[in-house]
PDB file of C-alpha atoms in Angstrom:
ATOM      1  CA  ALA X 152     -14.504  72.546-117.098  1.00 87.00           C
ATOM      2  CA  GLU X 153     -13.593  74.887-114.261  1.00 92.00           C
ATOM      3  CA  LEU X 154     -16.231  75.867-111.713  1.00 91.00           C
ATOM      4  CA  VAL X 155     -15.797  79.445-110.460  1.00 92.00           C
ATOM      5  CA  PHE X 156     -17.787  80.751-107.494  1.00 89.00           C
ATOM      6  CA  LEU X 157     -18.959  84.332-108.020  1.00 88.00           C
ATOM      7  CA  ARG X 158     -21.212  86.098-105.541  1.00 79.00           C
ATOM      8  CA  GLY X 159     -24.293  87.852-106.913  1.00 75.00           C
ATOM      9  CA  GLY X 160     -25.793  88.505-110.320  1.00 80.00           C
ATOM     10  CA  THR X 161     -23.945  91.776-110.955  1.00 83.00           C
ATOM     11  CA  THR X 162     -20.467  90.311-110.411  1.00 88.00           C
ATOM     12  CA  THR X 163     -21.276  87.205-112.441  1.00 90.00           C
ATOM     13  CA  THR X 164     -22.674  89.246-115.341  1.00 92.00           C
ATOM     14  CA  GLN X 165     -19.575  91.453-115.373  1.00 93.00           C
ATOM     15  CA  ALA X 166     -17.350  88.358-115.547  1.00 95.00           C
ATOM     16  CA  LEU X 167     -19.385  87.042-118.469  1.00 95.00           C
ATOM     17  CA  LEU X 168     -19.223  90.339-120.351  1.00 95.00           C
ATOM     18  CA  SER X 169     -15.476  90.704-119.751  1.00 95.00           C
ATOM     19  CA  LYS X 170     -15.010  87.169-121.194  1.00 95.00           C
ATOM     20  CA  SER X 171     -13.423  85.962-117.950  1.00 96.00           C
ATOM     21  CA  ILE X 172     -15.958  83.115-118.083  1.00 97.00           C
ATOM     22  CA  GLU X 173     -17.824  81.527-120.986  1.00 97.00           C
ATOM     23  CA  PHE X 174     -21.015  80.447-119.185  1.00 97.00           C
ATOM     24  CA  ALA X 175     -22.890  81.572-116.100  1.00 96.00           C
ATOM     25  CA  ILE X 176     -25.757  80.164-114.056  1.00 93.00           C
ATOM     26  CA  LEU X 177     -28.042  83.159-113.586  1.00 90.00           C
ATOM     27  CA  SER X 178     -31.670  84.231-113.565  1.00 89.00           C
ATOM     28  CA  GLY X 179     -33.438  85.894-116.451  1.00 91.00           C
ATOM     29  CA  THR X 180     -33.623  89.074-114.382  1.00 89.00           C
ATOM     30  CA  SER X 181     -29.853  89.615-114.232  1.00 89.00           C
ATOM     31  CA  MET X 182     -29.535  88.836-117.933  1.00 93.00           C
ATOM     32  CA  THR X 183     -32.346  91.190-118.973  1.00 94.00           C
ATOM     33  CA  LEU X 184     -30.949  94.130-117.007  1.00 91.00           C
ATOM     34  CA  ALA X 185     -27.528  93.545-118.576  1.00 93.00           C
ATOM     35  CA  ASN X 186     -29.051  93.437-122.065  1.00 95.00           C
ATOM     36  CA  LEU X 187     -31.001  96.634-121.489  1.00 93.00           C
ATOM     37  CA  GLY X 188     -27.646  98.185-120.662  1.00 92.00           C
ATOM     38  CA  GLY X 189     -26.181  97.173-124.029  1.00 93.00           C
ATOM     39  CA  ALA X 190     -25.111  93.544-123.526  1.00 94.00           C
ATOM     40  CA  ASP X 191     -26.185  90.691-125.796  1.00 95.00           C
ATOM     41  CA  LEU X 192     -26.592  87.705-123.498  1.00 97.00           C
ATOM     42  CA  VAL X 193     -28.847  84.724-124.147  1.00 97.00           C
ATOM     43  CA  ILE X 194     -30.329  81.785-122.255  1.00 97.00           C
ATOM     44  CA  VAL X 195     -29.331  78.458-123.818  1.00 98.00           C
ATOM     45  CA  GLY X 196     -30.947  76.236-121.182  1.00 97.00           C
ATOM     46  CA  THR X 197     -33.027  76.497-118.007  1.00 95.00           C
ATOM     47  CA  TYR X 198     -32.859  74.112-115.056  1.00 90.00           C
ATOM     48  CA  HIS X 199     -35.600  75.651-112.979  1.00 87.00           C
ATOM     49  CA  ASN X 200     -38.673  77.529-114.223  1.00 87.00           C
ATOM     50  CA  LYS X 201     -39.918  78.781-110.858  1.00 85.00           C
ATOM     51  CA  LEU X 202     -38.819  81.254-108.226  1.00 84.00           C
ATOM     52  CA  ASN X 203     -37.325  79.276-105.341  1.00 84.00           C
ATOM     53  CA  PHE X 204     -37.698  82.217-102.941  1.00 91.00           C
ATOM     54  CA  LYS X 205     -39.611  82.937 -99.772  1.00 94.00           C
ATOM     55  CA  ILE X 206     -40.450  86.297 -98.222  1.00 96.00           C
ATOM     56  CA  ILE X 207     -39.497  85.726 -94.587  1.00 97.00           C
ATOM     57  CA  ALA X 208     -39.953  88.088 -91.634  1.00 97.00           C
ATOM     58  CA  ARG X 209     -38.953  88.396 -88.009  1.00 97.00           C
ATOM     59  CA  PRO X 210     -41.524  87.218 -85.404  1.00 96.00           C
ATOM     60  CA  GLU X 211     -42.498  90.771 -84.430  1.00 95.00           C
ATOM     61  CA  ILE X 212     -43.921  91.381 -87.912  1.00 96.00           C
ATOM     62  CA  GLY X 213     -47.537  90.498 -87.224  1.00 93.00           C
ATOM     63  CA  ALA X 214     -48.920  91.289 -90.678  1.00 94.00           C
ATOM     64  CA  PRO X 215     -47.493  92.282 -94.065  1.00 95.00           C
ATOM     65  CA  LYS X 216     -48.507  95.927 -93.489  1.00 95.00           C
ATOM     66  CA  ASP X 217     -46.029  96.015 -90.583  1.00 96.00           C
ATOM     67  CA  LEU X 218     -43.230  95.928 -93.182  1.00 97.00           C
ATOM     68  CA  VAL X 219     -43.985  99.501 -94.302  1.00 97.00           C
ATOM     69  CA  GLY X 220     -40.990 101.702 -93.502  1.00 96.00           C
ATOM     70  CA  LYS X 221     -38.820  98.698 -92.598  1.00 97.00           C
ATOM     71  CA  LYS X 222     -35.551  97.365 -94.072  1.00 97.00           C
ATOM     72  CA  ILE X 223     -35.770  94.197 -96.166  1.00 98.00           C
ATOM     73  CA  GLY X 224     -32.703  92.196 -97.167  1.00 97.00           C
ATOM     74  CA  VAL X 225     -32.059  91.076-100.739  1.00 95.00           C
ATOM     75  CA  GLN X 226     -29.003  89.439-102.267  1.00 89.00           C
ATOM     76  CA  SER X 227     -28.424  92.267-104.759  1.00 83.00           C
ATOM     77  CA  PHE X 228     -30.353  95.000-106.528  1.00 83.00           C
ATOM     78  CA  THR X 229     -30.288  93.270-109.933  1.00 75.00           C
ATOM     79  CA  GLY X 230     -31.097  89.576-109.469  1.00 74.00           C
ATOM     80  CA  ALA X 231     -33.929  87.188-108.689  1.00 81.00           C
ATOM     81  CA  SER X 232     -33.872  88.017-104.960  1.00 88.00           C
ATOM     82  CA  VAL X 233     -34.963  91.643-105.335  1.00 89.00           C
ATOM     83  CA  PHE X 234     -37.381  90.620-108.110  1.00 86.00           C
ATOM     84  CA  ALA X 235     -39.012  88.115-105.744  1.00 91.00           C
ATOM     85  CA  ALA X 236     -39.104  90.715-102.971  1.00 94.00           C
ATOM     86  CA  LYS X 237     -40.979  93.235-105.116  1.00 91.00           C
ATOM     87  CA  VAL X 238     -43.444  90.734-106.602  1.00 89.00           C
ATOM     88  CA  GLY X 239     -43.993  89.113-103.201  1.00 92.00           C
ATOM     89  CA  LEU X 240     -44.700  92.439-101.526  1.00 94.00           C
ATOM     90  CA  HIS X 241     -47.235  93.309-104.229  1.00 91.00           C
ATOM     91  CA  LYS X 242     -48.995  89.991-103.590  1.00 90.00           C
ATOM     92  CA  LEU X 243     -48.978  90.745 -99.853  1.00 94.00           C
ATOM     93  CA  GLY X 244     -50.597  94.138-100.445  1.00 95.00           C
ATOM     94  CA  VAL X 245     -47.478  96.189 -99.715  1.00 96.00           C
ATOM     95  CA  ASN X 246     -46.051  98.761-102.144  1.00 94.00           C
ATOM     96  CA  PRO X 247     -42.338  97.949-102.627  1.00 93.00           C
ATOM     97  CA  ARG X 248     -41.639 101.686-102.636  1.00 92.00           C
ATOM     98  CA  ASP X 249     -42.775 101.819 -99.021  1.00 96.00           C
ATOM     99  CA  VAL X 250     -39.901  99.627 -97.788  1.00 97.00           C
ATOM    100  CA  GLN X 251     -36.113  99.983 -97.878  1.00 97.00           C
ATOM    101  CA  PHE X 252     -34.194  97.249 -99.690  1.00 97.00           C
ATOM    102  CA  VAL X 253     -30.703  96.470 -98.439  1.00 96.00           C
ATOM    103  CA  ALA X 254     -28.251  94.423-100.574  1.00 93.00           C
ATOM    104  CA  MET X 255     -26.603  91.800 -98.337  1.00 93.00           C
ATOM    105  CA  GLY X 256     -24.705  89.719-100.911  1.00 86.00           C
ATOM    106  CA  ASP X 257     -26.199  86.307-100.175  1.00 88.00           C
ATOM    107  CA  ASN X 258     -28.711  84.381 -98.076  1.00 90.00           C
ATOM    108  CA  GLN X 259     -26.372  84.129 -95.097  1.00 90.00           C
ATOM    109  CA  GLY X 260     -25.916  87.893 -95.092  1.00 94.00           C
ATOM    110  CA  ILE X 261     -29.677  88.365 -95.075  1.00 96.00           C
ATOM    111  CA  LEU X 262     -30.142  85.866 -92.235  1.00 95.00           C
ATOM    112  CA  SER X 263     -27.398  87.526 -90.191  1.00 95.00           C
ATOM    113  CA  GLY X 264     -29.065  90.899 -90.697  1.00 96.00           C
ATOM    114  CA  MET X 265     -32.398  89.497 -89.558  1.00 97.00           C
ATOM    115  CA  GLU X 266     -30.847  87.832 -86.506  1.00 96.00           C
ATOM    116  CA  SER X 267     -29.239  91.136 -85.459  1.00 96.00           C
ATOM    117  CA  LYS X 268     -32.547  92.970 -86.104  1.00 96.00           C
ATOM    118  CA  ALA X 269     -30.864  95.212 -88.663  1.00 97.00           C
ATOM    119  CA  LEU X 270     -33.428  93.779 -91.101  1.00 97.00           C
ATOM    120  CA  MET X 271     -37.059  93.003 -90.403  1.00 97.00           C
ATOM    121  CA  ALA X 272     -37.494  90.677 -93.390  1.00 97.00           C
ATOM    122  CA  GLY X 273     -35.672  89.154 -96.330  1.00 97.00           C
ATOM    123  CA  SER X 274     -36.100  87.580 -99.749  1.00 96.00           C
ATOM    124  CA  ILE X 275     -34.378  84.234 -99.241  1.00 94.00           C
ATOM    125  CA  SER X 276     -33.916  81.325-101.629  1.00 89.00           C
ATOM    126  CA  ASP X 277     -34.104  77.718-100.550  1.00 83.00           C
ATOM    127  CA  PRO X 278     -32.710  75.724 -98.848  1.00 82.00           C
ATOM    128  CA  GLN X 279     -31.871  78.622 -96.526  1.00 85.00           C
ATOM    129  CA  GLY X 280     -35.594  79.343 -96.385  1.00 87.00           C
ATOM    130  CA  LEU X 281     -36.008  76.251 -94.195  1.00 85.00           C
ATOM    131  CA  LEU X 282     -33.047  77.312 -92.060  1.00 85.00           C
ATOM    132  CA  ALA X 283     -34.720  80.682 -91.518  1.00 91.00           C
ATOM    133  CA  GLN X 284     -37.864  78.922 -90.306  1.00 90.00           C
ATOM    134  CA  LYS X 285     -35.798  76.790 -87.916  1.00 87.00           C
ATOM    135  CA  LEU X 286     -34.368  80.030 -86.514  1.00 89.00           C
ATOM    136  CA  GLY X 287     -37.892  81.152 -85.635  1.00 93.00           C
ATOM    137  CA  PHE X 288     -38.655  83.430 -88.576  1.00 96.00           C
ATOM    138  CA  LYS X 289     -42.020  83.276 -90.358  1.00 95.00           C
ATOM    139  CA  VAL X 290     -42.871  82.744 -94.027  1.00 95.00           C
ATOM    140  CA  LEU X 291     -45.079  85.469 -95.476  1.00 96.00           C
ATOM    141  CA  HIS X 292     -45.018  84.224 -99.069  1.00 95.00           C
ATOM    142  CA  ASP X 293     -43.630  81.075-100.719  1.00 92.00           C
ATOM    143  CA  PHE X 294     -43.219  81.279-104.507  1.00 89.00           C
ATOM    144  CA  LEU X 295     -42.759  77.522-104.931  1.00 84.00           C
ATOM    145  CA  LYS X 296     -46.367  77.091-103.806  1.00 86.00           C
ATOM    146  CA  THR X 297     -47.571  79.199-106.751  1.00 86.00           C
ATOM    147  CA  ASP X 298     -47.794  78.451-110.486  1.00 83.00           C
ATOM    148  CA  LEU X 299     -45.890  81.579-111.484  1.00 86.00           C
ATOM    149  CA  PRO X 300     -43.460  80.719-114.356  1.00 90.00           C
ATOM    150  CA  PHE X 301     -40.070  82.371-114.071  1.00 90.00           C
ATOM    151  CA  ALA X 302     -36.753  81.992-115.937  1.00 91.00           C
ATOM    152  CA  ASN X 303     -34.772  81.278-112.802  1.00 87.00           C
ATOM    153  CA  ILE X 304     -31.714  78.991-112.798  1.00 88.00           C
ATOM    154  CA  SER X 305     -30.471  79.244-116.375  1.00 94.00           C
ATOM    155  CA  VAL X 306     -27.334  78.623-118.432  1.00 97.00           C
ATOM    156  CA  ILE X 307     -26.418  81.997-119.941  1.00 97.00           C
ATOM    157  CA  THR X 308     -23.696  83.019-122.368  1.00 97.00           C
ATOM    158  CA  ARG X 309     -22.881  85.705-124.934  1.00 97.00           C
ATOM    159  CA  ARG X 310     -24.833  85.442-128.189  1.00 97.00           C
ATOM    160  CA  GLU X 311     -21.667  85.723-130.263  1.00 96.00           C
ATOM    161  CA  TYR X 312     -20.088  82.899-128.269  1.00 97.00           C
ATOM    162  CA  VAL X 313     -22.902  80.409-128.741  1.00 95.00           C
ATOM    163  CA  SER X 314     -23.189  81.209-132.452  1.00 92.00           C
ATOM    164  CA  SER X 315     -19.498  80.446-133.036  1.00 95.00           C
ATOM    165  CA  ASN X 316     -18.988  77.615-130.509  1.00 97.00           C
ATOM    166  CA  GLU X 317     -22.018  75.394-131.024  1.00 96.00           C
ATOM    167  CA  GLU X 318     -20.096  72.169-130.369  1.00 97.00           C
ATOM    168  CA  ILE X 319     -18.923  73.366-126.942  1.00 97.00           C
ATOM    169  CA  VAL X 320     -22.417  74.617-126.069  1.00 98.00           C
ATOM    170  CA  THR X 321     -23.876  71.281-127.167  1.00 98.00           C
ATOM    171  CA  ARG X 322     -21.442  69.325-125.011  1.00 97.00           C
ATOM    172  CA  LEU X 323     -22.126  71.553-122.019  1.00 97.00           C
ATOM    173  CA  LEU X 324     -25.901  71.225-122.317  1.00 98.00           C
ATOM    174  CA  LYS X 325     -25.667  67.444-122.724  1.00 98.00           C
ATOM    175  CA  ALA X 326     -23.555  67.285-119.580  1.00 97.00           C
ATOM    176  CA  GLN X 327     -26.068  69.422-117.698  1.00 95.00           C
ATOM    177  CA  MET X 328     -28.992  67.299-118.883  1.00 96.00           C
ATOM    178  CA  GLU X 329     -27.248  64.147-117.729  1.00 96.00           C
ATOM    179  CA  GLY X 330     -26.275  65.813-114.453  1.00 93.00           C
ATOM    180  CA  VAL X 331     -29.920  66.523-113.637  1.00 92.00           C
ATOM    181  CA  ARG X 332     -30.960  62.963-114.530  1.00 94.00           C
ATOM    182  CA  TYR X 333     -28.087  61.546-112.455  1.00 94.00           C
ATOM    183  CA  LEU X 334     -29.084  63.672-109.469  1.00 90.00           C
ATOM    184  CA  LEU X 335     -32.689  62.500-109.692  1.00 91.00           C
ATOM    185  CA  SER X 336     -31.609  58.830-110.008  1.00 93.00           C
ATOM    186  CA  HIS X 337     -28.926  58.834-107.277  1.00 94.00           C
ATOM    187  CA  PRO X 338     -30.333  60.680-104.231  1.00 92.00           C
ATOM    188  CA  ASP X 339     -27.569  59.585-101.833  1.00 93.00           C
ATOM    189  CA  ARG X 340     -24.808  60.801-104.159  1.00 93.00           C
ATOM    190  CA  ALA X 341     -26.829  63.962-104.790  1.00 92.00           C
ATOM    191  CA  LYS X 342     -27.012  64.732-101.059  1.00 93.00           C
ATOM    192  CA  THR X 343     -23.254  64.202-100.712  1.00 94.00           C
ATOM    193  CA  THR X 344     -22.637  66.674-103.529  1.00 92.00           C
ATOM    194  CA  ILE X 345     -25.140  69.216-102.173  1.00 89.00           C
ATOM    195  CA  SER X 346     -23.518  68.966 -98.741  1.00 92.00           C
ATOM    196  CA  LYS X 347     -20.078  69.611-100.218  1.00 91.00           C
ATOM    197  CA  TYR X 348     -20.869  72.608-102.405  1.00 86.00           C
ATOM    198  CA  ALA X 349     -23.692  74.207-100.402  1.00 82.00           C
ATOM    199  CA  ARG X 350     -21.892  73.456 -97.103  1.00 83.00           C
ATOM    200  CA  ILE X 351     -25.019  71.966 -95.595  1.00 85.00           C
ATOM    201  CA  ARG X 352     -24.461  69.468 -92.783  1.00 88.00           C
ATOM    202  CA  ASP X 353     -27.941  69.262 -91.253  1.00 87.00           C
ATOM    203  CA  PRO X 354     -29.555  65.987 -92.515  1.00 90.00           C
ATOM    204  CA  GLU X 355     -33.045  67.518 -92.364  1.00 88.00           C
ATOM    205  CA  ILE X 356     -32.045  70.470 -94.556  1.00 86.00           C
ATOM    206  CA  LEU X 357     -30.215  68.132 -96.964  1.00 90.00           C
ATOM    207  CA  ASP X 358     -33.325  65.967 -97.358  1.00 90.00           C
ATOM    208  CA  TYR X 359     -35.480  69.091 -97.772  1.00 86.00           C
ATOM    209  CA  THR X 360     -33.147  70.537-100.420  1.00 87.00           C
ATOM    210  CA  LEU X 361     -33.080  67.378-102.519  1.00 89.00           C
ATOM    211  CA  ARG X 362     -36.839  66.869-102.237  1.00 87.00           C
ATOM    212  CA  LEU X 363     -37.556  70.501-103.092  1.00 83.00           C
ATOM    213  CA  PHE X 364     -35.409  70.693-106.212  1.00 80.00           C
ATOM    214  CA  SER X 365     -36.100  67.139-107.376  1.00 83.00           C
ATOM    215  CA  GLY X 366     -39.761  68.057-107.591  1.00 80.00           C
ATOM    216  CA  SER X 367     -39.205  71.222-109.598  1.00 81.00           C
ATOM    217  CA  TYR X 368     -36.168  70.624-111.817  1.00 87.00           C
ATOM    218  CA  ASN X 369     -36.620  70.955-115.580  1.00 90.00           C
ATOM    219  CA  PRO X 370     -34.770  67.856-116.936  1.00 91.00           C
ATOM    220  CA  SER X 371     -35.278  68.951-120.554  1.00 94.00           C
ATOM    221  CA  LEU X 372     -33.452  72.264-119.921  1.00 96.00           C
ATOM    222  CA  MET X 373     -35.815  73.801-122.480  1.00 96.00           C
ATOM    223  CA  PRO X 374     -36.217  77.567-121.815  1.00 95.00           C
ATOM    224  CA  GLU X 375     -39.807  78.821-121.572  1.00 92.00           C
ATOM    225  CA  PRO X 376     -40.842  82.209-123.055  1.00 95.00           C
ATOM    226  CA  GLU X 377     -43.571  82.438-120.392  1.00 94.00           C
ATOM    227  CA  GLY X 378     -40.840  82.511-117.759  1.00 93.00           C
ATOM    228  CA  MET X 379     -39.195  85.466-119.492  1.00 95.00           C
ATOM    229  CA  LYS X 380     -42.555  87.217-119.791  1.00 93.00           C
ATOM    230  CA  THR X 381     -42.806  87.110-115.994  1.00 90.00           C
ATOM    231  CA  VAL X 382     -39.306  88.602-115.766  1.00 91.00           C
ATOM    232  CA  TYR X 383     -40.301  91.493-118.027  1.00 92.00           C
ATOM    233  CA  GLU X 384     -43.517  92.157-116.120  1.00 87.00           C
ATOM    234  CA  GLY X 385     -41.621  92.263-112.845  1.00 83.00           C
ATOM    235  CA  LEU X 386     -39.107  94.767-114.230  1.00 87.00           C
ATOM    236  CA  ALA X 387     -41.686  97.028-115.886  1.00 86.00           C
ATOM    237  CA  ASP X 388     -41.835  99.538-113.005  1.00 80.00           C
ATOM    238  CA  GLN X 389     -38.058  99.867-113.057  1.00 82.00           C
ATOM    239  CA  ARG X 390     -37.534  99.566-116.825  1.00 89.00           C
ATOM    240  CA  PRO X 391     -40.765 100.394-118.755  1.00 91.00           C
ATOM    241  CA  GLU X 392     -39.184  99.304-122.064  1.00 92.00           C
ATOM    242  CA  THR X 393     -39.545  95.658-120.991  1.00 92.00           C
ATOM    243  CA  LYS X 394     -43.275  95.926-121.721  1.00 88.00           C
ATOM    244  CA  ASN X 395     -42.506  95.842-125.445  1.00 89.00           C
ATOM    245  CA  LEU X 396     -39.931  93.027-125.400  1.00 93.00           C
ATOM    246  CA  ASP X 397     -40.575  89.733-127.168  1.00 95.00           C
ATOM    247  CA  PRO X 398     -40.516  86.934-124.522  1.00 94.00           C
ATOM    248  CA  SER X 399     -38.253  84.938-126.858  1.00 95.00           C
ATOM    249  CA  ALA X 400     -35.848  87.809-127.591  1.00 94.00           C
ATOM    250  CA  TYR X 401     -33.161  86.629-125.180  1.00 96.00           C
ATOM    251  CA  ILE X 402     -33.663  82.889-125.657  1.00 97.00           C
ATOM    252  CA  TYR X 403     -31.306  80.921-127.922  1.00 97.00           C
ATOM    253  CA  ASP X 404     -32.927  77.489-128.008  1.00 96.00           C
ATOM    254  CA  SER X 405     -31.740  76.084-131.339  1.00 96.00           C
ATOM    255  CA  THR X 406     -28.926  74.072-129.705  1.00 97.00           C
ATOM    256  CA  ILE X 407     -31.119  72.455-127.045  1.00 97.00           C
ATOM    257  CA  LYS X 408     -33.751  71.694-129.713  1.00 97.00           C
ATOM    258  CA  LYS X 409     -31.145  69.891-131.841  1.00 97.00           C
ATOM    259  CA  ILE X 410     -30.156  67.823-128.807  1.00 98.00           C
ATOM    260  CA  HIS X 411     -33.788  66.809-128.261  1.00 97.00           C
ATOM    261  CA  GLN X 412     -34.105  65.850-131.930  1.00 97.00           C
ATOM    262  CA  SER X 413     -31.039  63.594-131.628  1.00 97.00           C
ATOM    263  CA  SER X 414     -30.684  60.164-130.015  1.00 97.00           C
ATOM    264  CA  PHE X 415     -29.289  61.665-126.800  1.00 97.00           C
ATOM    265  CA  PRO X 416     -32.564  61.886-124.786  1.00 96.00           C
ATOM    266  CA  GLY X 417     -33.191  58.214-125.555  1.00 96.00           C
ATOM    267  CA  GLU X 418     -29.709  57.334-124.323  1.00 96.00           C
ATOM    268  CA  LEU X 419     -30.457  59.150-121.049  1.00 96.00           C
ATOM    269  CA  ASP X 420     -33.735  57.264-120.721  1.00 95.00           C
ATOM    270  CA  ARG X 421     -31.848  53.981-120.989  1.00 95.00           C
ATOM    271  CA  LEU X 422     -29.149  55.062-118.524  1.00 95.00           C
ATOM    272  CA  TYR X 423     -31.558  56.576-116.001  1.00 92.00           C
ATOM    273  CA  PRO X 424     -34.915  54.776-116.323  1.00 88.00           C
TER     274      PRO X 424
END
């Protein structure tokens, strides 16, 4: 397998649709927007069924209402970051239409914008959420402290691909399932890997990252329709047609179900007790 780094949901979705890549790790939000535009993408497995985002503001923001009229950084206009920003603002009593969203590409771009005061707040995913707090910024809303289901970190591919390449999809999902179990069973190796790929050197942030995701990973990789329902509800203002979508419409779970009906989960239990 070849790992390819692509920045943002829009770019990654385009690569998937152009068949430059076979699989992508994306949120249900990016996938749904692509499908509403004519694509036919499906979730075949989900690692993480929660939003790992925080709404974080500069110190001079005394209350959520102070965000009205201000610029708020998001990673892109189509992914989980802007979704979290809109839902978080609603929960804070602020109408998302009363702020200006600015696409910054990634967490580091958002943090840089906040440090320069070009942005007054941002929708930032962990572990950079902790880094933002260490820089003196304040958390206004933390989604991981809620019970809101959300199809977040998911394995996504084209429907026609999974229907004609079931063996490859099966092998990929088995590898991902074992990868999660290995990570949970080997914390030191996990931190080494996180440090390498996420370029995190701070021991405190490394420990925080492993602890955070270890407690919220979905080892079964089974997609949850409730998580997609949350995606649709969050997009309803932007795309009203999502109100009538079946929560299972973009889930292709037959492959992961076959894996769970096989001897493979038992083998993992023996390898990683």
